[in-house]
Amino acid sequence: QDVTDKDALQLYHPEDLDYLQQVYENIVKEGGVPRTKAYRMMAQNGDYLKVETEWSSFINPWSKRLEFVIGKHHIIEGPANPDVFQSPISEEEKAKAQKFRDGIVRIMNEVLTKPAEVAKQQMTKRCQDLASFMESLMEEQPKVDEELRLDIQDPDHSYYERDSVMLGGISPHHDYNDSKSSIGTPLS
């Protein structure tokens, strides 16, 4: 709650931003990172603690854009210096850090990502399969010479057999291998 509504890129130690830029590139390309090596993140008092993070992301399937990144942080080492009045970093270090932050933002805004490309390829394959199936259905011509066979049973049989109808050689009241069913008639 101490860092709610703060820019996460502002919390990374300036010397770790080059490494974290590579991490974010991997998140965008692969969809996540199993666990990073230790890097420093700023605590509420301005001091840094060391964390390792498991990363994942969500790519919007319609826009193919990165929607958000999720980081599960594991604290490796608490703040080494509990002094909350630590001296500020130089302007040169601030500019260098901002350059890396801008690079990370640029990477996350890139449209083409590996998870989005994989999803696009899978969707394209499904569409091609569906189109092929539909074309095969359209190419099949209905056979005019095939007729629907309807056999009415003899009136002197039992109640069930008397009211049953043979449709395409199949009846719920007869076994498939009995003499009254026709195995030569195609199913319809």
Coordinates of C-alpha atoms in Angstrom, one line a residue:
Q1 CA 0.0 0.0 0.0
D2 CA 3.0 2.3 0.4
V3 CA 3.6 2.3 -3.3
T4 CA 0.0 2.4 -4.5
D5 CA -0.5 4.8 -7.4
K6 CA 3.3 5.3 -7.9
D7 CA 5.1 4.6 -11.2
A8 CA 6.8 1.3 -10.7
L9 CA 9.6 2.4 -13.0
Q10 CA 10.5 5.1 -10.5
L11 CA 11.0 2.5 -7.8
Y12 CA 13.8 0.6 -9.5
H13 CA 17.4 1.4 -8.6
P14 CA 19.0 3.5 -11.4
E15 CA 21.9 1.0 -11.7
D16 CA 19.5 -1.9 -12.3
L17 CA 17.5 -0.3 -15.0
D18 CA 19.6 -1.7 -17.9
Y19 CA 19.1 -5.2 -16.6
L20 CA 15.3 -4.5 -16.0
Q21 CA 15.0 -3.2 -19.6
Q22 CA 16.2 -6.7 -20.8
V23 CA 13.7 -8.3 -18.4
Y24 CA 10.8 -6.2 -19.9
E25 CA 12.0 -7.1 -23.4
N26 CA 11.7 -10.8 -22.4
I27 CA 8.2 -10.2 -20.8
V28 CA 7.0 -8.7 -24.1
K29 CA 8.6 -11.3 -26.3
E30 CA 7.8 -14.4 -24.2
G31 CA 4.8 -13.4 -22.2
G32 CA 6.6 -13.7 -18.9
V33 CA 9.8 -14.4 -17.1
P34 CA 10.1 -17.3 -14.6
R35 CA 12.2 -15.5 -12.0
T36 CA 14.7 -12.7 -12.4
K37 CA 18.1 -12.4 -10.7
A38 CA 18.1 -10.0 -7.7
Y39 CA 17.7 -6.3 -8.3
R40 CA 16.9 -3.3 -6.1
M41 CA 13.6 -1.7 -5.5
M42 CA 12.9 1.4 -3.5
A43 CA 11.0 1.1 -0.3
Q44 CA 8.8 3.8 1.2
N45 CA 11.7 5.4 3.1
G46 CA 13.8 5.8 -0.1
D47 CA 16.2 2.9 0.7
Y48 CA 16.4 -0.1 -1.5
L49 CA 15.7 -3.8 -0.8
K50 CA 16.8 -6.7 -3.0
V51 CA 14.0 -8.7 -4.7
E52 CA 13.7 -11.4 -7.3
T53 CA 10.5 -11.3 -9.3
E54 CA 8.3 -13.8 -11.2
W55 CA 6.8 -11.9 -14.2
S56 CA 3.7 -12.6 -16.3
S57 CA 1.7 -10.4 -18.6
F58 CA -1.7 -10.1 -20.3
I59 CA -2.0 -9.4 -24.0
N60 CA -5.4 -8.1 -25.2
P61 CA -6.5 -10.7 -27.8
W62 CA -8.3 -8.2 -29.9
S63 CA -5.8 -5.3 -30.0
K64 CA -2.8 -7.6 -29.7
R65 CA -1.3 -5.0 -27.2
L66 CA 0.2 -5.5 -23.8
E67 CA -2.5 -4.6 -21.3
F68 CA -0.6 -5.1 -18.0
V69 CA 2.4 -6.8 -16.4
I70 CA 2.2 -8.7 -13.2
G71 CA 5.2 -9.1 -10.9
K72 CA 5.3 -11.4 -7.9
H73 CA 8.2 -10.1 -5.8
H74 CA 10.3 -12.3 -3.4
I75 CA 12.3 -10.2 -1.0
I76 CA 15.9 -11.5 -0.9
E77 CA 17.4 -8.8 1.4
G78 CA 15.8 -6.0 3.4
P79 CA 17.0 -2.4 3.3
A80 CA 20.7 -2.2 4.2
N81 CA 20.5 1.4 5.4
P82 CA 17.6 2.3 7.5
D83 CA 18.4 6.0 7.3
V84 CA 15.5 7.7 5.6
F85 CA 17.5 10.9 5.0
Q86 CA 19.8 9.4 2.3
S87 CA 21.3 11.9 -0.1
P88 CA 19.6 12.3 -3.5
I89 CA 21.1 10.9 -6.7
S90 CA 22.9 13.3 -9.1
E91 CA 21.1 14.9 -12.1
E92 CA 23.3 12.8 -14.5
E93 CA 22.2 9.6 -12.8
K94 CA 18.5 10.8 -12.9
A95 CA 18.8 11.5 -16.7
K96 CA 20.4 8.1 -17.3
A97 CA 17.7 6.4 -15.2
Q98 CA 14.9 8.2 -17.1
K99 CA 16.4 7.1 -20.4
F100 CA 16.1 3.4 -19.3
R101 CA 12.6 4.1 -18.0
D102 CA 11.6 5.5 -21.4
G103 CA 13.1 2.5 -23.1
I104 CA 11.0 0.1 -20.9
V105 CA 7.8 2.0 -21.7
R106 CA 8.6 1.9 -25.4
I107 CA 9.2 -1.8 -25.3
M108 CA 5.9 -2.4 -23.5
N109 CA 4.0 -0.3 -26.1
E110 CA 5.3 -2.4 -29.0
V111 CA 2.4 -4.1 -30.9
L112 CA 4.1 -7.3 -32.1
T113 CA 4.7 -9.7 -29.2
K114 CA 5.4 -13.4 -29.4
P115 CA 2.2 -14.4 -27.4
A116 CA 0.1 -12.2 -29.7
E117 CA 1.8 -13.7 -32.8
V118 CA 1.2 -17.3 -31.5
A119 CA -2.5 -16.4 -30.9
K120 CA -2.8 -14.9 -34.4
Q121 CA -1.2 -18.1 -36.0
Q122 CA -3.6 -20.4 -34.0
M123 CA -6.6 -18.3 -35.1
T124 CA -5.4 -18.3 -38.7
K125 CA -5.0 -22.1 -38.6
R126 CA -8.5 -22.5 -37.2
C127 CA -10.0 -20.2 -39.8
Q128 CA -8.2 -22.2 -42.6
D129 CA -9.4 -25.5 -41.2
L130 CA -13.0 -24.2 -41.0
A131 CA -12.8 -22.8 -44.6
S132 CA -11.5 -26.2 -45.9
F133 CA -14.3 -28.0 -44.1
M134 CA -16.9 -25.7 -45.5
E135 CA -15.5 -26.0 -49.0
S136 CA -15.5 -29.8 -48.8
L137 CA -19.2 -29.7 -47.8
M138 CA -20.0 -27.4 -50.7
E139 CA -18.2 -29.6 -53.2
E140 CA -20.2 -32.7 -52.2
Q141 CA -23.1 -33.1 -54.5
P142 CA -26.3 -34.6 -53.1
K143 CA -26.9 -38.1 -54.6
V144 CA -30.3 -38.2 -56.3
D145 CA -30.5 -42.0 -56.7
E146 CA -30.3 -42.6 -52.9
E147 CA -33.8 -42.9 -51.5
L148 CA -35.0 -42.9 -48.0
R149 CA -36.4 -46.4 -47.2
L150 CA -39.4 -46.6 -45.0
D151 CA -40.6 -50.1 -44.1
I152 CA -43.9 -50.6 -42.3
Q153 CA -44.0 -53.7 -40.1
D154 CA -46.5 -56.5 -40.6
P155 CA -49.8 -55.9 -38.7
D156 CA -49.8 -59.3 -36.9
H157 CA -46.7 -58.5 -34.8
S158 CA -46.6 -57.3 -31.2
Y159 CA -47.7 -53.8 -30.1
Y160 CA -44.2 -52.3 -30.3
E161 CA -43.3 -53.9 -33.6
R162 CA -46.7 -53.0 -35.1
D163 CA -46.2 -49.3 -34.3
S164 CA -42.5 -49.2 -35.2
V165 CA -41.1 -47.9 -38.4
M166 CA -37.8 -48.9 -40.1
L167 CA -36.0 -45.8 -41.2
G168 CA -32.9 -46.4 -43.2
G169 CA -32.7 -50.0 -42.0
I170 CA -32.5 -48.9 -38.3
S171 CA -35.2 -49.5 -35.7
P172 CA -35.0 -49.1 -32.0
H173 CA -37.0 -52.3 -31.6
H174 CA -34.7 -54.6 -33.7
D175 CA -31.1 -55.7 -33.4
Y176 CA -28.8 -54.6 -36.2
N177 CA -28.0 -58.2 -37.1
D178 CA -31.6 -59.6 -37.2
S179 CA -33.2 -60.5 -40.5
K180 CA -35.6 -57.6 -40.5
S181 CA -33.0 -54.8 -40.6
S182 CA -31.2 -54.0 -43.8
I183 CA -27.5 -53.5 -43.6
G184 CA -27.4 -52.6 -47.3
T185 CA -29.3 -49.4 -46.8
P186 CA -27.1 -46.4 -46.1
L187 CA -27.7 -44.4 -43.0
S188 CA -29.3 -41.0 -43.4

